[in-house]
C-alpha positions as a printed Julia matrix, in Angstrom:
308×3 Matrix{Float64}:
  14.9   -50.11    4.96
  13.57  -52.38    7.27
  11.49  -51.39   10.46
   9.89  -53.2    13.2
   7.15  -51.25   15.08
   5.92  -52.63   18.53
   3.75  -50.98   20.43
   1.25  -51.63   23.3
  -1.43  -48.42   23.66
  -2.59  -47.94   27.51
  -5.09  -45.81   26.4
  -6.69  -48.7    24.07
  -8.59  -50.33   26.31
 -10.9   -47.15   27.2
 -13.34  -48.45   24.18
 -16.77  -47.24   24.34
 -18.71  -49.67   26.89
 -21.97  -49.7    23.97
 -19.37  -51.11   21.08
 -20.79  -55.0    21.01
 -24.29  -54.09   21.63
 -24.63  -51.22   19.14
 -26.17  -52.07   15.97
 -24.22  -49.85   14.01
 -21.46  -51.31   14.17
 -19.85  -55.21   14.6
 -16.35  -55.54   17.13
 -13.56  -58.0    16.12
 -11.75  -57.05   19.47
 -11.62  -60.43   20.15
 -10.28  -61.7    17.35
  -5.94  -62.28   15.97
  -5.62  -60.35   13.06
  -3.35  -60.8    10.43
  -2.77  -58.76    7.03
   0.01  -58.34    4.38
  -0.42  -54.61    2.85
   1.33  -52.21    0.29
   1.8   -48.51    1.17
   2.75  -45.43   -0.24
   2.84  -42.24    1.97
   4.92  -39.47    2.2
   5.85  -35.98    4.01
   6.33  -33.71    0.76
   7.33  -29.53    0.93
   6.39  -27.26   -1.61
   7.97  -24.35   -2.05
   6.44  -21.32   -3.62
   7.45  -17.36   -4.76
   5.44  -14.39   -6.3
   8.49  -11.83   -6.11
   9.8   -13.26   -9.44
   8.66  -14.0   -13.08
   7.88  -17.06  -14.11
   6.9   -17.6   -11.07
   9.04  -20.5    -8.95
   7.23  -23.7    -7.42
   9.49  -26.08   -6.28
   8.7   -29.57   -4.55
  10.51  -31.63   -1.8
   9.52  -35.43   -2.8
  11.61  -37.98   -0.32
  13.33  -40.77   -2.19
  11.91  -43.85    0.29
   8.16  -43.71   -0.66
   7.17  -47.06   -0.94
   6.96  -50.13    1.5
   5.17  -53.77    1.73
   5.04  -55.38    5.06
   3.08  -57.57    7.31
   0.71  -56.61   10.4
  -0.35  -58.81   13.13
  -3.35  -57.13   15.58
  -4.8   -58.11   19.08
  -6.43  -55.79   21.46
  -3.96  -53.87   22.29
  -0.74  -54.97   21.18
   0.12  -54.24   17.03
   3.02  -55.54   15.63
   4.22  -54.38   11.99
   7.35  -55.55   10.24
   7.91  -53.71    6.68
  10.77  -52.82    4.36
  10.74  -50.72    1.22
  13.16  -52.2    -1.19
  14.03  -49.85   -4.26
  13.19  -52.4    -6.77
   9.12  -50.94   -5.97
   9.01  -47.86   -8.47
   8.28  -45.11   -5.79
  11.91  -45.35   -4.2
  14.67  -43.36   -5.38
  18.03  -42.36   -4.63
  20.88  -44.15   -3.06
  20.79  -46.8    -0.54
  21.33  -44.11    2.57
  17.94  -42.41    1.74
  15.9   -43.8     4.71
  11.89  -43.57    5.69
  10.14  -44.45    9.17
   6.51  -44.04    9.51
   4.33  -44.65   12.72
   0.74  -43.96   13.42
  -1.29  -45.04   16.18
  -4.82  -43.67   17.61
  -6.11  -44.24   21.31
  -9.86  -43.62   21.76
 -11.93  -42.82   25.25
 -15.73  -42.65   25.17
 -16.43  -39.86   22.25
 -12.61  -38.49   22.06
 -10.0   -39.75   19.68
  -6.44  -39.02   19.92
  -4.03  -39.87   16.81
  -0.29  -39.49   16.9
   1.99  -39.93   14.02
   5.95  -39.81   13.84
   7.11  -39.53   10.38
  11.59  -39.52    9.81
  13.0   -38.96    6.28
  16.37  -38.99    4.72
  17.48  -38.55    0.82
  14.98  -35.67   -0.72
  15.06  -35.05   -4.73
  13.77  -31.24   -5.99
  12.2   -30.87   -8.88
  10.22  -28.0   -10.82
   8.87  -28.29  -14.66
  12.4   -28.68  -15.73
  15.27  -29.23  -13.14
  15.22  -32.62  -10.57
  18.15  -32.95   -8.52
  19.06  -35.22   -5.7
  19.42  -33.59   -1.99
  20.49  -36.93   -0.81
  21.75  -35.28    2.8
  18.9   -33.63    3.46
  16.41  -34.32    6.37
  12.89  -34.13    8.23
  11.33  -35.14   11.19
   7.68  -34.65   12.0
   5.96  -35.43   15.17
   2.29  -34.36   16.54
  -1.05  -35.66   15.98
  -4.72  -34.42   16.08
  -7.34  -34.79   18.75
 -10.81  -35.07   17.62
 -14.65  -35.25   18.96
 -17.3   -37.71   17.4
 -20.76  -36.83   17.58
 -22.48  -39.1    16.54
 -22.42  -42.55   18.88
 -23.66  -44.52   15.61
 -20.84  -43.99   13.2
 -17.68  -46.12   13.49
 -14.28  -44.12   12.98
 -12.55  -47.67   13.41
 -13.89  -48.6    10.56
 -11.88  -46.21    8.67
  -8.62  -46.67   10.25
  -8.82  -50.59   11.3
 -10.14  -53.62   11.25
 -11.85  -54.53   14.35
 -14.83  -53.3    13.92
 -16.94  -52.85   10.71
 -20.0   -50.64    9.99
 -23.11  -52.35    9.52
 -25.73  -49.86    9.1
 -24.93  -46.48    6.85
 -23.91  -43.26    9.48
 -22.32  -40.45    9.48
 -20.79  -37.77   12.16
 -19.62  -34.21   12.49
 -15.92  -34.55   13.89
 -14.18  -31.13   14.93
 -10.43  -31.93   14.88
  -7.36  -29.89   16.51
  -4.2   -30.85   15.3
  -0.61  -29.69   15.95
   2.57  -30.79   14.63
   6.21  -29.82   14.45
   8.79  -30.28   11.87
  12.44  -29.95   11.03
  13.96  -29.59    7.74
  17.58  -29.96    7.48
  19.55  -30.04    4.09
  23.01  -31.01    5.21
  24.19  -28.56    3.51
  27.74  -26.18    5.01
  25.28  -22.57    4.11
  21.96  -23.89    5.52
  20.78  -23.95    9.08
  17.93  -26.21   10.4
  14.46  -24.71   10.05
  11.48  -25.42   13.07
   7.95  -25.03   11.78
   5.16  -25.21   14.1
   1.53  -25.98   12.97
  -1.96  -25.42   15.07
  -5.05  -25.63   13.1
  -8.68  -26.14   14.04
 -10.48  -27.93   10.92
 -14.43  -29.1    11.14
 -14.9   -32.13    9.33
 -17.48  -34.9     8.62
 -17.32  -38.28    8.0
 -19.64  -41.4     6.72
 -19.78  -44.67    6.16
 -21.96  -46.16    3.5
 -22.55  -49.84    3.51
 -23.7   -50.89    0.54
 -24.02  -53.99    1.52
 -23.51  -56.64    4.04
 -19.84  -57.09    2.9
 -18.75  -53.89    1.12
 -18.7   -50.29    2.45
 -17.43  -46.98    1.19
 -16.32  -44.49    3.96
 -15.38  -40.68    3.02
 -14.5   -37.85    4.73
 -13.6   -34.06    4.49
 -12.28  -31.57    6.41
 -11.21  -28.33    6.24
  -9.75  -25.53    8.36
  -7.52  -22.49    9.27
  -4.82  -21.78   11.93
  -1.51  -20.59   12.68
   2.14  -21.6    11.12
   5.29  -20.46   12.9
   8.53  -20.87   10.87
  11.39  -20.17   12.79
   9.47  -17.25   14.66
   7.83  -15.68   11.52
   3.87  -16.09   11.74
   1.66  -16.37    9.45
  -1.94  -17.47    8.36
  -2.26  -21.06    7.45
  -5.21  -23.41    6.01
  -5.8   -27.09    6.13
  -7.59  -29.1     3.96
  -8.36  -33.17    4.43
  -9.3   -36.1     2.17
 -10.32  -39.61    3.02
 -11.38  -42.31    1.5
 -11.91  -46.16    1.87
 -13.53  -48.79   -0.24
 -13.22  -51.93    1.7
 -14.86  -55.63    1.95
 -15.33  -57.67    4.59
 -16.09  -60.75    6.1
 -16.14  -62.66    9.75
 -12.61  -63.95    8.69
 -11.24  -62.17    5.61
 -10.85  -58.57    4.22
  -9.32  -56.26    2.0
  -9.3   -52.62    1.47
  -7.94  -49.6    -0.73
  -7.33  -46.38    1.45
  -6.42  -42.73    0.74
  -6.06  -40.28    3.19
  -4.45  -36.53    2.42
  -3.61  -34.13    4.51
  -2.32  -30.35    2.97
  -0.96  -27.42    4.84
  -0.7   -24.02    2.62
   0.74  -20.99    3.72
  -1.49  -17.76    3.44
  -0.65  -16.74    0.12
   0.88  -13.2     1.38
   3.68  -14.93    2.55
   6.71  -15.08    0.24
   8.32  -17.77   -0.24
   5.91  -19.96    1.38
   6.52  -23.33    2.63
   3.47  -25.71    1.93
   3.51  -29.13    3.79
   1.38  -32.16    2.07
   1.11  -36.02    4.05
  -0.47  -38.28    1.61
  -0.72  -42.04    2.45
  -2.51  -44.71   -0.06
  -2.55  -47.99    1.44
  -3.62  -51.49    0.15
  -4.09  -54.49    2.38
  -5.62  -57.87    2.72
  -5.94  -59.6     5.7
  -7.31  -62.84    8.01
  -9.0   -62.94   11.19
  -8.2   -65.85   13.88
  -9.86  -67.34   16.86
  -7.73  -66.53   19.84
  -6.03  -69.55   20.94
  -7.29  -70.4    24.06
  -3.45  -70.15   25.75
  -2.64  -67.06   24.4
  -6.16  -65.39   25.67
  -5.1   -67.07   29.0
  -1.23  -65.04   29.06
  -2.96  -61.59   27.85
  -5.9   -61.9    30.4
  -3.35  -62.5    33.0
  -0.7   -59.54   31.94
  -3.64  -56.94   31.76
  -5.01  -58.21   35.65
  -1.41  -57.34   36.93
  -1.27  -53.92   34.83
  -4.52  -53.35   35.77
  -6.39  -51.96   33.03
């Protein structure tokens, strides 16, 4: 599959006025950047039931896992083009098993505000013995999380970009509320489409450690409780977060590894529950130009007639 993502985020430009004078933390915001990248991420179901012996865990894994692409960063506007071709291990299935991924975070003074889109097509099940292809069947995901950083030190962009970089070793407590909805649909003639809604509050914290002028290793954890509502049936639900980032950088060029997982269980008095899991590992390596002095020129003149 091939996807191009374009998008231009309004809400963007509300950076925190302190970001080039703190010194905690260096901006690139003025700076093209460029970077090639491999990912892996995924929207995976589990299924699990007490009422019978052995006891029956089943997973939803989507075929298209895999993708390598190419990112190009100003300000404002991020462009991505990336494919996942089946020849990379990860992807399965037939050539009508499909995967679309988008993420994007605004920011405004202390607040953060992450969306994330996430289509699949072409599942396979599998339990200790049985995997089978569910090549018709379906999700869609769409939500996000809105989150609160304490601390004014710690850079959260260094986590999830690369225009700005940690200098000096923080850390913050970041309460998150997050809500997402899903369908699952199997394509199948004795199957209906299920709607699952998901609210959860999770505490988390986060820190950067720079271990040196060039190399950092950022972590965080979070985890929480809230509600899940499948198909009008409620019930208990707890989240639990993982991310990591090992990363070097320079003025021009830098690389990273990146691991962020996100799990959704169902209380386990629920039966069959229906446990939702986003896991993303992402390598990338990448190059940072001086704006050429035309294209500063166009952009400065298309944000004075927006007017942001």
């Amino acid at each position: 599959m091939i996807y191009i993502a374009f998008f231009v985020s309004v809400f963007g430009c509300f950076a925190q006025s302190d970001t080039l004078q703190n010194p905690y933390f260096k901006s690139y915001n003025d700076k093209i950047t460029a970077s090639v990248y491999y990912l892996d991420t995924s929207n995976s179901f589990q299924i699990a039931s007490d009422k019978q012996e052995p006891k029956v865990y089943l997973d939803l894994v989507p075929n298209r896992r895999e993708q390598i692409g190419f990112n190009l960063n100003y300000k404002i506007i991020d462009v991505t083009i990336g494919f996942a071709p089946k020849f990379l291990g990860g992807n399965t299935g037939d050539s009508h098993s499909k995967h679309f991924n988008f993420n994007t975070r605004f920011y405004y003074k202390k607040w953060m505000q992450s969306f994330t889109f996430i289509n699949q097509k072409g599942f396979y099940v599998k339990d200790n013995n049985i995997t089978a292809q569910l090549p018709d069947m379906r999700t869609t995901k769409i939500g996000g999380s809105t989150a609160y950083i304490f601390n004014d030190n710690f850079s959260f962009k260094t986590l999830v970009s690369q225009n700005e970089w940690q200098t000096k070793s923080s850390g913050s407590f970041i309460p998150t509320f997050s809500f997402y909805y899903t369908n699952i649909d199997l394509n199948s003639p004795d199957t209906t489409p299920g709607d699952i809604y998901v609210f959860t509050l999770a505490p988390s914290y986060f820190y950067n450690f720079v271990i040196s002028d060039r190399v950092l290793i950022g972590a965080g954890i979070a985890l929480g409780a809230g509600i899940n509502d499948v198909d009008g049936d409620t019930s208990a639900l707890y989240q639990a977060d993982l991310n990591l980032k090992l990363a070097y950088n320079q003025d021009r060029f830098f690389a990273f590894a990146s691991l962020n997982a996100t799990s959704f269980d169902q209380d386990e008095k629920v039966d069959p529950r229906l446990n939702d899991n986003i896991v993303t590992f992402k390598i990338s390596a990448g190059y940072r130009f001086d704006t050429p002095k035309k294209v500063k020129e166009v952009y400065d003149k298309a944000n004075e007639k927006i007017g942001l």
